[in-house]
Amino acid sequence: METLKRLPLINNSWPMLLNNLFNRDSFNEGNLNFFDQNNAVIPAVNIKETNETFSIELLAPGLTKADFKVEVDKNQLTITAQKQSQSETDLNNYHRKEFSFESLRRTFTLPENIVDVDKINAQYTEGILYLTIPKKEEALPKPAKLIEIS
């Protein structure tokens, strides 16, 4: 009887592909990791490109728009958020004090000389941060030029 050979899992190549595609260190040797090296959550995102813009939707429920910081340095777009909370209960000789700290961080490499960083727009609605990153006028697709034959 022949023993079955184990085929390499396709899943082992997906982390490398996604890591390269989104410039994200979210996979550690094939194991899903939702935290960066600073233990900040790496939130899920949707990215869409049209002829005029790039759009990013970042999932971040339970935060407020004041918790976010969006920065562009050279061609690196970094989104961070921090939220701290504290609660105290004092009831009949029983005292409880709890602290909570949440943080998230996500960085994207923007295409050089294509996006207009001065016109980036961000909105936070119902747990999702929406970013619209417009392309520069010179990066927009131009209609085909008809060349007259003489």
Coordinates of C-alpha atoms in Angstrom, one line a residue, residues 57 60 78 119:
E57 CA -12.2 51.6 4.4
A60 CA -12.4 50.3 13.7
T78 CA -0.1 56.0 8.6
K119 CA -6.4 66.6 -0.8

